[in-house]
Short mmCIF file of C-alpha atoms and ligand atoms in Angstrom, two decimals:
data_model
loop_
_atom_site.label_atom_id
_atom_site.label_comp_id
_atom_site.label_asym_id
_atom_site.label_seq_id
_atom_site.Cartn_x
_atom_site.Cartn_y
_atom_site.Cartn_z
CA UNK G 1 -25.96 -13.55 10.67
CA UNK G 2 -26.09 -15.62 7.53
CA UNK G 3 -23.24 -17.92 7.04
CA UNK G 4 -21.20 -18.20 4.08
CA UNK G 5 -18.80 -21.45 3.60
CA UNK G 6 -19.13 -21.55 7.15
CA UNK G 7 -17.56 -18.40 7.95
CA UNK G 8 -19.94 -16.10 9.94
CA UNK G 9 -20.62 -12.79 7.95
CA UNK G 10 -21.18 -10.34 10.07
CA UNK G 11 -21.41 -6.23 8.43
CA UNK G 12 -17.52 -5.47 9.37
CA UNK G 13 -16.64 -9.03 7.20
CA UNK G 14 -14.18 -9.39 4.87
CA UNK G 15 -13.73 -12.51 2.81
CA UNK G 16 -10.72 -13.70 1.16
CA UNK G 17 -10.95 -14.65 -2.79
CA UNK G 18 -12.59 -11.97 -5.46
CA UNK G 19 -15.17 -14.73 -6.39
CA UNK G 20 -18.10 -11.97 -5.03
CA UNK G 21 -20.92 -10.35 -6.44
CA UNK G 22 -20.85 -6.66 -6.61
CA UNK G 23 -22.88 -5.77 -4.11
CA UNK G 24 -20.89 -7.80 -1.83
CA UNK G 25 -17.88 -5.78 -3.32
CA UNK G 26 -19.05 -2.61 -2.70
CA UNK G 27 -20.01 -3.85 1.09
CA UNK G 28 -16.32 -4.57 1.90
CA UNK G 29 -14.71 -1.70 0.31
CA UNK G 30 -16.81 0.18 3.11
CA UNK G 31 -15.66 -1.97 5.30
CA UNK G 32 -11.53 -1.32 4.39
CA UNK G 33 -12.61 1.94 4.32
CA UNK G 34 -13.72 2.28 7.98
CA UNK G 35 -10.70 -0.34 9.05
CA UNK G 36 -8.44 1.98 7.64
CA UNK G 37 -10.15 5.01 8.92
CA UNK G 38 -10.14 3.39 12.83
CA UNK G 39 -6.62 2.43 12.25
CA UNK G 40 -5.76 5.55 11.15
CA UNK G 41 -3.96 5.04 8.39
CA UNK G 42 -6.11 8.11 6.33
CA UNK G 43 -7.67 11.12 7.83
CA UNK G 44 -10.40 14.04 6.62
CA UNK G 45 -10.86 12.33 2.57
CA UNK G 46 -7.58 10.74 2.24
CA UNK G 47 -6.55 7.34 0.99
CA UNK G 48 -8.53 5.36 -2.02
CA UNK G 49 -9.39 1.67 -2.02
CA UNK G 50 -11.00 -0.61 -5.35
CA UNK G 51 -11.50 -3.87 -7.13
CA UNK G 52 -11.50 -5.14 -10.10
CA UNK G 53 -15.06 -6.37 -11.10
CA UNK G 54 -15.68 -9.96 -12.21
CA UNK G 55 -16.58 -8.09 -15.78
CA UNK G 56 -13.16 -6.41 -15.86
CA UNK G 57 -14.99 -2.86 -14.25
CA UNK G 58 -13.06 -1.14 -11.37
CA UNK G 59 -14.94 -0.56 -8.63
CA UNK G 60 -13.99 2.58 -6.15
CA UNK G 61 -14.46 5.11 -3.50
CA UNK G 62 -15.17 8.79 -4.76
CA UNK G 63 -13.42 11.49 -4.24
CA UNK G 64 -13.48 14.11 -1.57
CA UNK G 65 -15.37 11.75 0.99
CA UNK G 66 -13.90 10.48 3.97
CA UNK G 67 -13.52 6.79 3.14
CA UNK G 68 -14.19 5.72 6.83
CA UNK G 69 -18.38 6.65 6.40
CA UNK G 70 -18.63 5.72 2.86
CA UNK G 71 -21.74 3.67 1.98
CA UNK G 72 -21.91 1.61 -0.94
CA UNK G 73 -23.93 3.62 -3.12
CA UNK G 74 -21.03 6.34 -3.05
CA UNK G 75 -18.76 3.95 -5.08
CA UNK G 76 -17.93 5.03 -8.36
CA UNK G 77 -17.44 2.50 -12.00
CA UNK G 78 -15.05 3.27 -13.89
CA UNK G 79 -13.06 1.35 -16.94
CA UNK G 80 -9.67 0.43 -17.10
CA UNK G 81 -8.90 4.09 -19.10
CA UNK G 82 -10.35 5.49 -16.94
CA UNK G 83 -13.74 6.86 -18.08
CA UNK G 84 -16.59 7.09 -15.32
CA UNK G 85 -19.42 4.81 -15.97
CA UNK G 86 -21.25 4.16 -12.92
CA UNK G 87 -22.14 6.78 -9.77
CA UNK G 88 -23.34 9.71 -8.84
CA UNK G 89 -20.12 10.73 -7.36
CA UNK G 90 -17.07 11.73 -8.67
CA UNK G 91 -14.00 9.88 -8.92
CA UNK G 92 -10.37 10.23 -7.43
CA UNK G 93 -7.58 11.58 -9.45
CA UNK G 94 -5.53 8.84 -7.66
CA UNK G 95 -7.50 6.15 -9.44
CA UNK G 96 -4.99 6.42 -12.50
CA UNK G 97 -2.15 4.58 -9.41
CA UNK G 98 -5.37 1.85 -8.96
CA UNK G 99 -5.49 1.18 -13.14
CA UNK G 100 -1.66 1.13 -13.67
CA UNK G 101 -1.92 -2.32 -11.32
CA UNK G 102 -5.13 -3.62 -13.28
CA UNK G 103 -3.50 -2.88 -16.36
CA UNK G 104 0.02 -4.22 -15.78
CA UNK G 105 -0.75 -7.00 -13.39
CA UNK G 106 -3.67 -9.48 -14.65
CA UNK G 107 -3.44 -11.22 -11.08
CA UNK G 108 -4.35 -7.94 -9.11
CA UNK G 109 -8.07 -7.31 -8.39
CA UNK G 110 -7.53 -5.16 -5.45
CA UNK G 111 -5.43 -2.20 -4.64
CA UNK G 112 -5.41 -0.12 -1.37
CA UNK G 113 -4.06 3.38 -0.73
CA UNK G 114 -3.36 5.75 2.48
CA UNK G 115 -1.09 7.56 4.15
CA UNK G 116 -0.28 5.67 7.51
CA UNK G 117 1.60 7.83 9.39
CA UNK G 118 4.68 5.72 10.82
CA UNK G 119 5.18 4.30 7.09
CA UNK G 120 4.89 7.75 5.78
CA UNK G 121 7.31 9.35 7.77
CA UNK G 122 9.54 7.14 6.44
CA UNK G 123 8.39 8.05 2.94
CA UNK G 124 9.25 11.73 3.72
CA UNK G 125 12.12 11.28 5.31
CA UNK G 126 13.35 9.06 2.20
CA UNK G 127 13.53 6.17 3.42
CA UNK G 128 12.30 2.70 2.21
CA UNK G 129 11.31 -0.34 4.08
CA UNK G 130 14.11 -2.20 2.64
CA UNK G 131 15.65 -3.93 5.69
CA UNK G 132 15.93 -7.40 6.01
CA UNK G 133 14.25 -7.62 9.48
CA UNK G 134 11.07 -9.47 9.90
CA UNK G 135 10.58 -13.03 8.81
CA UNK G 136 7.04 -12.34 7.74
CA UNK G 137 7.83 -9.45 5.68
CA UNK G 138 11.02 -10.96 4.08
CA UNK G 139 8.74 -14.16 3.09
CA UNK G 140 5.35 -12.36 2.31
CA UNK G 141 6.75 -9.12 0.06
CA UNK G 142 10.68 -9.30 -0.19
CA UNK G 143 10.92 -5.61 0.78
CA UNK G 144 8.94 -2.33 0.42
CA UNK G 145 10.97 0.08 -1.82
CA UNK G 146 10.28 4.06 -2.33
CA UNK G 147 8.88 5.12 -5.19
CA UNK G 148 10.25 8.94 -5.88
CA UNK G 149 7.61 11.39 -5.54
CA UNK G 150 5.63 12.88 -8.28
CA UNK G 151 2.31 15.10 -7.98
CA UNK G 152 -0.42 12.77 -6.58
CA UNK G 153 -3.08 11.98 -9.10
CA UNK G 154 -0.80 12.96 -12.04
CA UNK G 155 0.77 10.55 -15.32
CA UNK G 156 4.34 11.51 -13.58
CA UNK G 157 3.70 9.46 -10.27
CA UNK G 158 2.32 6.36 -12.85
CA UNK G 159 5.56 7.25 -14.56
CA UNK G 160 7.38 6.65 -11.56
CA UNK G 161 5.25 4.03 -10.04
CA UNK G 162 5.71 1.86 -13.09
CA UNK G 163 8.83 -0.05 -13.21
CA UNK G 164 7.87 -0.93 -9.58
CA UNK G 165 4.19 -2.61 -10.08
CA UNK G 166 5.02 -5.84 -11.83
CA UNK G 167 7.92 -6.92 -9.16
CA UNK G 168 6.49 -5.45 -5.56
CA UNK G 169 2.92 -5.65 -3.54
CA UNK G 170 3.58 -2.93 -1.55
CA UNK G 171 5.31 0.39 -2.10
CA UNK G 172 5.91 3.66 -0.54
CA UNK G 173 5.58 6.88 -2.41
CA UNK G 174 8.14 9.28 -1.79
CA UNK G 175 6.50 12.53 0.29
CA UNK G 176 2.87 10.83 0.16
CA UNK G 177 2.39 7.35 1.60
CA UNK G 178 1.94 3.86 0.72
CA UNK G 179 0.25 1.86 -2.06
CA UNK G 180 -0.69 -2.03 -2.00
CA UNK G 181 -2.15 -4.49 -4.42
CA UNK G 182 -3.38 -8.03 -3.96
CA UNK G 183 -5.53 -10.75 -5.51
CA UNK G 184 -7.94 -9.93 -3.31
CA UNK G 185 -9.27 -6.99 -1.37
CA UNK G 186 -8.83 -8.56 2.16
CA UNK G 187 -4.78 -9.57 1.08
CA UNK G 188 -4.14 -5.81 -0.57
CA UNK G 189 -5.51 -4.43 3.45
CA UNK G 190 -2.99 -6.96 5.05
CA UNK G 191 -0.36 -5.72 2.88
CA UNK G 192 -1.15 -2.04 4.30
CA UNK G 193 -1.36 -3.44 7.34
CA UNK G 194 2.34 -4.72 7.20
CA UNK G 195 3.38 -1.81 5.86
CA UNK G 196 2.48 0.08 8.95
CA UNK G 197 3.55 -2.61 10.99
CA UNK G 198 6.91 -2.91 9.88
CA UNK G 199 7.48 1.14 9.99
CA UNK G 200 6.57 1.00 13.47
CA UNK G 201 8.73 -2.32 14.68
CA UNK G 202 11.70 -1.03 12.47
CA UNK G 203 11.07 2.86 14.29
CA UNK G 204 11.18 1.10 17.92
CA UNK G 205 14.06 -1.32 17.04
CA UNK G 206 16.19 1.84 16.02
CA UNK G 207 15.00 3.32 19.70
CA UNK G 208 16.15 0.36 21.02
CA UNK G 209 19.45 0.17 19.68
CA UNK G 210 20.93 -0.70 16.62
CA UNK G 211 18.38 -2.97 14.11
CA UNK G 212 20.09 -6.52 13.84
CA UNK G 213 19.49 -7.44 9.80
CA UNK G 214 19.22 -11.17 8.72
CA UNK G 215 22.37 -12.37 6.82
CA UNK G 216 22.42 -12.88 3.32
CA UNK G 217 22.20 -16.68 4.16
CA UNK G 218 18.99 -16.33 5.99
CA UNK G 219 16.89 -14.34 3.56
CA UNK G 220 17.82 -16.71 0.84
CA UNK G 221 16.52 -19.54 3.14
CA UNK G 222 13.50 -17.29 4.25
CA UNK G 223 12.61 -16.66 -0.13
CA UNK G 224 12.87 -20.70 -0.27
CA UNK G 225 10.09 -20.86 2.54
CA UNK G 226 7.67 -18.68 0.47
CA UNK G 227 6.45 -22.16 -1.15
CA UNK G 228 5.90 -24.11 1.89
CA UNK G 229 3.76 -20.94 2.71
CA UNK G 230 2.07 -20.30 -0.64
CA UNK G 231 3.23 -16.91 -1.23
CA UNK G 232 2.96 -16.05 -4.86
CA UNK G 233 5.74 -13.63 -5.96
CA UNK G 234 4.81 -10.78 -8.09
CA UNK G 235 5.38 -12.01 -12.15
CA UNK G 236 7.93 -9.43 -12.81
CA UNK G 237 11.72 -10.79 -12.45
CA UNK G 238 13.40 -7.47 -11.30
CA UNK G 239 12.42 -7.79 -7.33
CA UNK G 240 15.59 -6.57 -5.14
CA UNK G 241 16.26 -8.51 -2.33
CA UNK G 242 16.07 -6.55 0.75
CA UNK G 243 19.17 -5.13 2.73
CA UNK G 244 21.35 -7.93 4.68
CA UNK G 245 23.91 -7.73 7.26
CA UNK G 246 26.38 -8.83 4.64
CA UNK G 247 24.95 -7.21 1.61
CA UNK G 248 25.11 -10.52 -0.48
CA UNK G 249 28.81 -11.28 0.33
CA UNK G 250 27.50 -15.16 0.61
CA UNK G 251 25.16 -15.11 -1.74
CA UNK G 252 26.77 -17.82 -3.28
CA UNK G 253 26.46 -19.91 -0.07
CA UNK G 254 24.91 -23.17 -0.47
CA UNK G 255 21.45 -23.59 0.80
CA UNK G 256 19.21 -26.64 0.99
CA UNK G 257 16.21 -26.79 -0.46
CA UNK G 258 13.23 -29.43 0.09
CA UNK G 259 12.53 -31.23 -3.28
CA UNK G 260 9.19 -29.44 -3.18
CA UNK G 261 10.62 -26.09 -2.77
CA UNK G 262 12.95 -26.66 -5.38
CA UNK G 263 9.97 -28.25 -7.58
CA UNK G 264 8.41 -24.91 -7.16
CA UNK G 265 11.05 -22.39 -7.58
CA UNK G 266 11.72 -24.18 -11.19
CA UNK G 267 7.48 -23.94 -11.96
CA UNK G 268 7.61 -20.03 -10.64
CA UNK G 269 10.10 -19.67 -13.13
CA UNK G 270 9.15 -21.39 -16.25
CA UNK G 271 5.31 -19.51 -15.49
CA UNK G 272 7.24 -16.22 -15.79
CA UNK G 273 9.45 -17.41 -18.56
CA UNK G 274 5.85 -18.16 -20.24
CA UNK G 275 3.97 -15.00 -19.32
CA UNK G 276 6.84 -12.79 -20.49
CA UNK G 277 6.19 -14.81 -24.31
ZN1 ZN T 1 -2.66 9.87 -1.51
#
């Protein structure tokens, strides 16, 4: 197997970054595609999965194919409005979700969509992913909201999708399933990994007994920890804190902060203060 910066490529690889040619693009997407086919996270043609091109092109799977067979000369071009440019097959409906991230969020270049079916049951029974349970999840995406459902494919569910892009990574859609973005392909499949994850450890905790949320006090300690970790928070400033065992009551707590947290809390927010200019 060739090697590439010393990682091993082997045909089921997926490589972190978006610094790939498109070839190499259109490999991986494959590759998501049959990961989230064995995982079963889509069924039959279900789910979509695409990248934004170094030459500002989205790359993705066609329509009415089951994404888990899908060889690379079934992806489809399109532009950001839209318009097919590349492919002999024809393109999802659900792509308009994929552009409302490219469009709204310049530091997205991959998006991932399916209906995992422990996350989606939550999503029909109207539920978010809002708890504050898991340390990974609290640190890596805050919480996972629901988006309320609109007609797959359609302007409404961008409508409704909308105010949610520029502040979360990963949503659910109400009645429908789950939608992630990332900066890369490989982080946007993690993301719908954790998704599924955390509908499945929050489903057995609630088995188990009653779910034991983090205090106010914690998550706030568990957000500072995001920089030691090198999380980078979505640019919008309207992210909700998930759900606490004390529903903010000591919000105003003190906390302590390492001078390098603190350092980069006051650099996350002047770089939003800037992009919003
Ligand atoms: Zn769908």
């Amino acid at each position: 197997m060739p090697a590439r910066g010393g990682v091993q490529v082997t045909p089921d690889s997926v490589l972190a970054g978006n610094h790939k040619n498109e070839k190499q693009h259109r490999r991986e997407i494959c590759t998501v595609g049959r990961w989230m086919y064995q995982r079963e996270y889509i069924v039959a043609c279900e789910g979509n999965v695409s990248v934004r091109l170094s030459d500002g092109r989205i790359l993705t799977t066609p329509t009415c194919m089951n994404k888990g067979t899908l060889e690379p000369d079934d992806l489809v071009v399109v532009d950001l409005d839209g318009r097919h440019l590349e492919g002999t097959r024809r393109m999802s409906s659900e792509v308009l979700m994929h552009l409302l991230f490219y469009r709204l969020r310049p530091d997205v270049s991959a998006v991932c969509h399916a209906h995992p079916s422990t996350a989606t049951g939550f999503a029909v029974a109207g539920r978010a992913l809002d708890q504050a349970l898991l340390p990974e999840v609290v640190i890596g995406l805050g919480k996972i909201p629901l988006v309320r459902y609109a007609t797959p494919g359609t302007p409404e569910l961008s409508q409704a999708l909308e105010p949610y892009v520029e502040n979360y990574d990963a949503l659910l859609l109400a009645n429908h399933g789950a939608v992630t973005c990332g900066p890369d392909l490989l982080t946007a499949f993690y993301r719908m990994e954790t998704i599924e994850h955390t509908a499945k450890i929050t489903l057995a905790a609630e088995n188990a007994g009653s779910p034991k949320l983090f205090s106010s006090r914690e998550v706030a300690k568990l957000m500072a920890a995001r920089v030691r970790y090198g999380v980078v928070a979505p640019p919008g400033n309207g992210a909700e804190l998930p759900v606490t065992s004390d529903g903010d009551e000591n919000v105003t707590d003190e906390i302590t902060l390492r001078r390098a947290e603190l350092d980069a809390l006051i650099e996350d927010a002047v770089r939003k203060d800037r992009a919003r200019r």
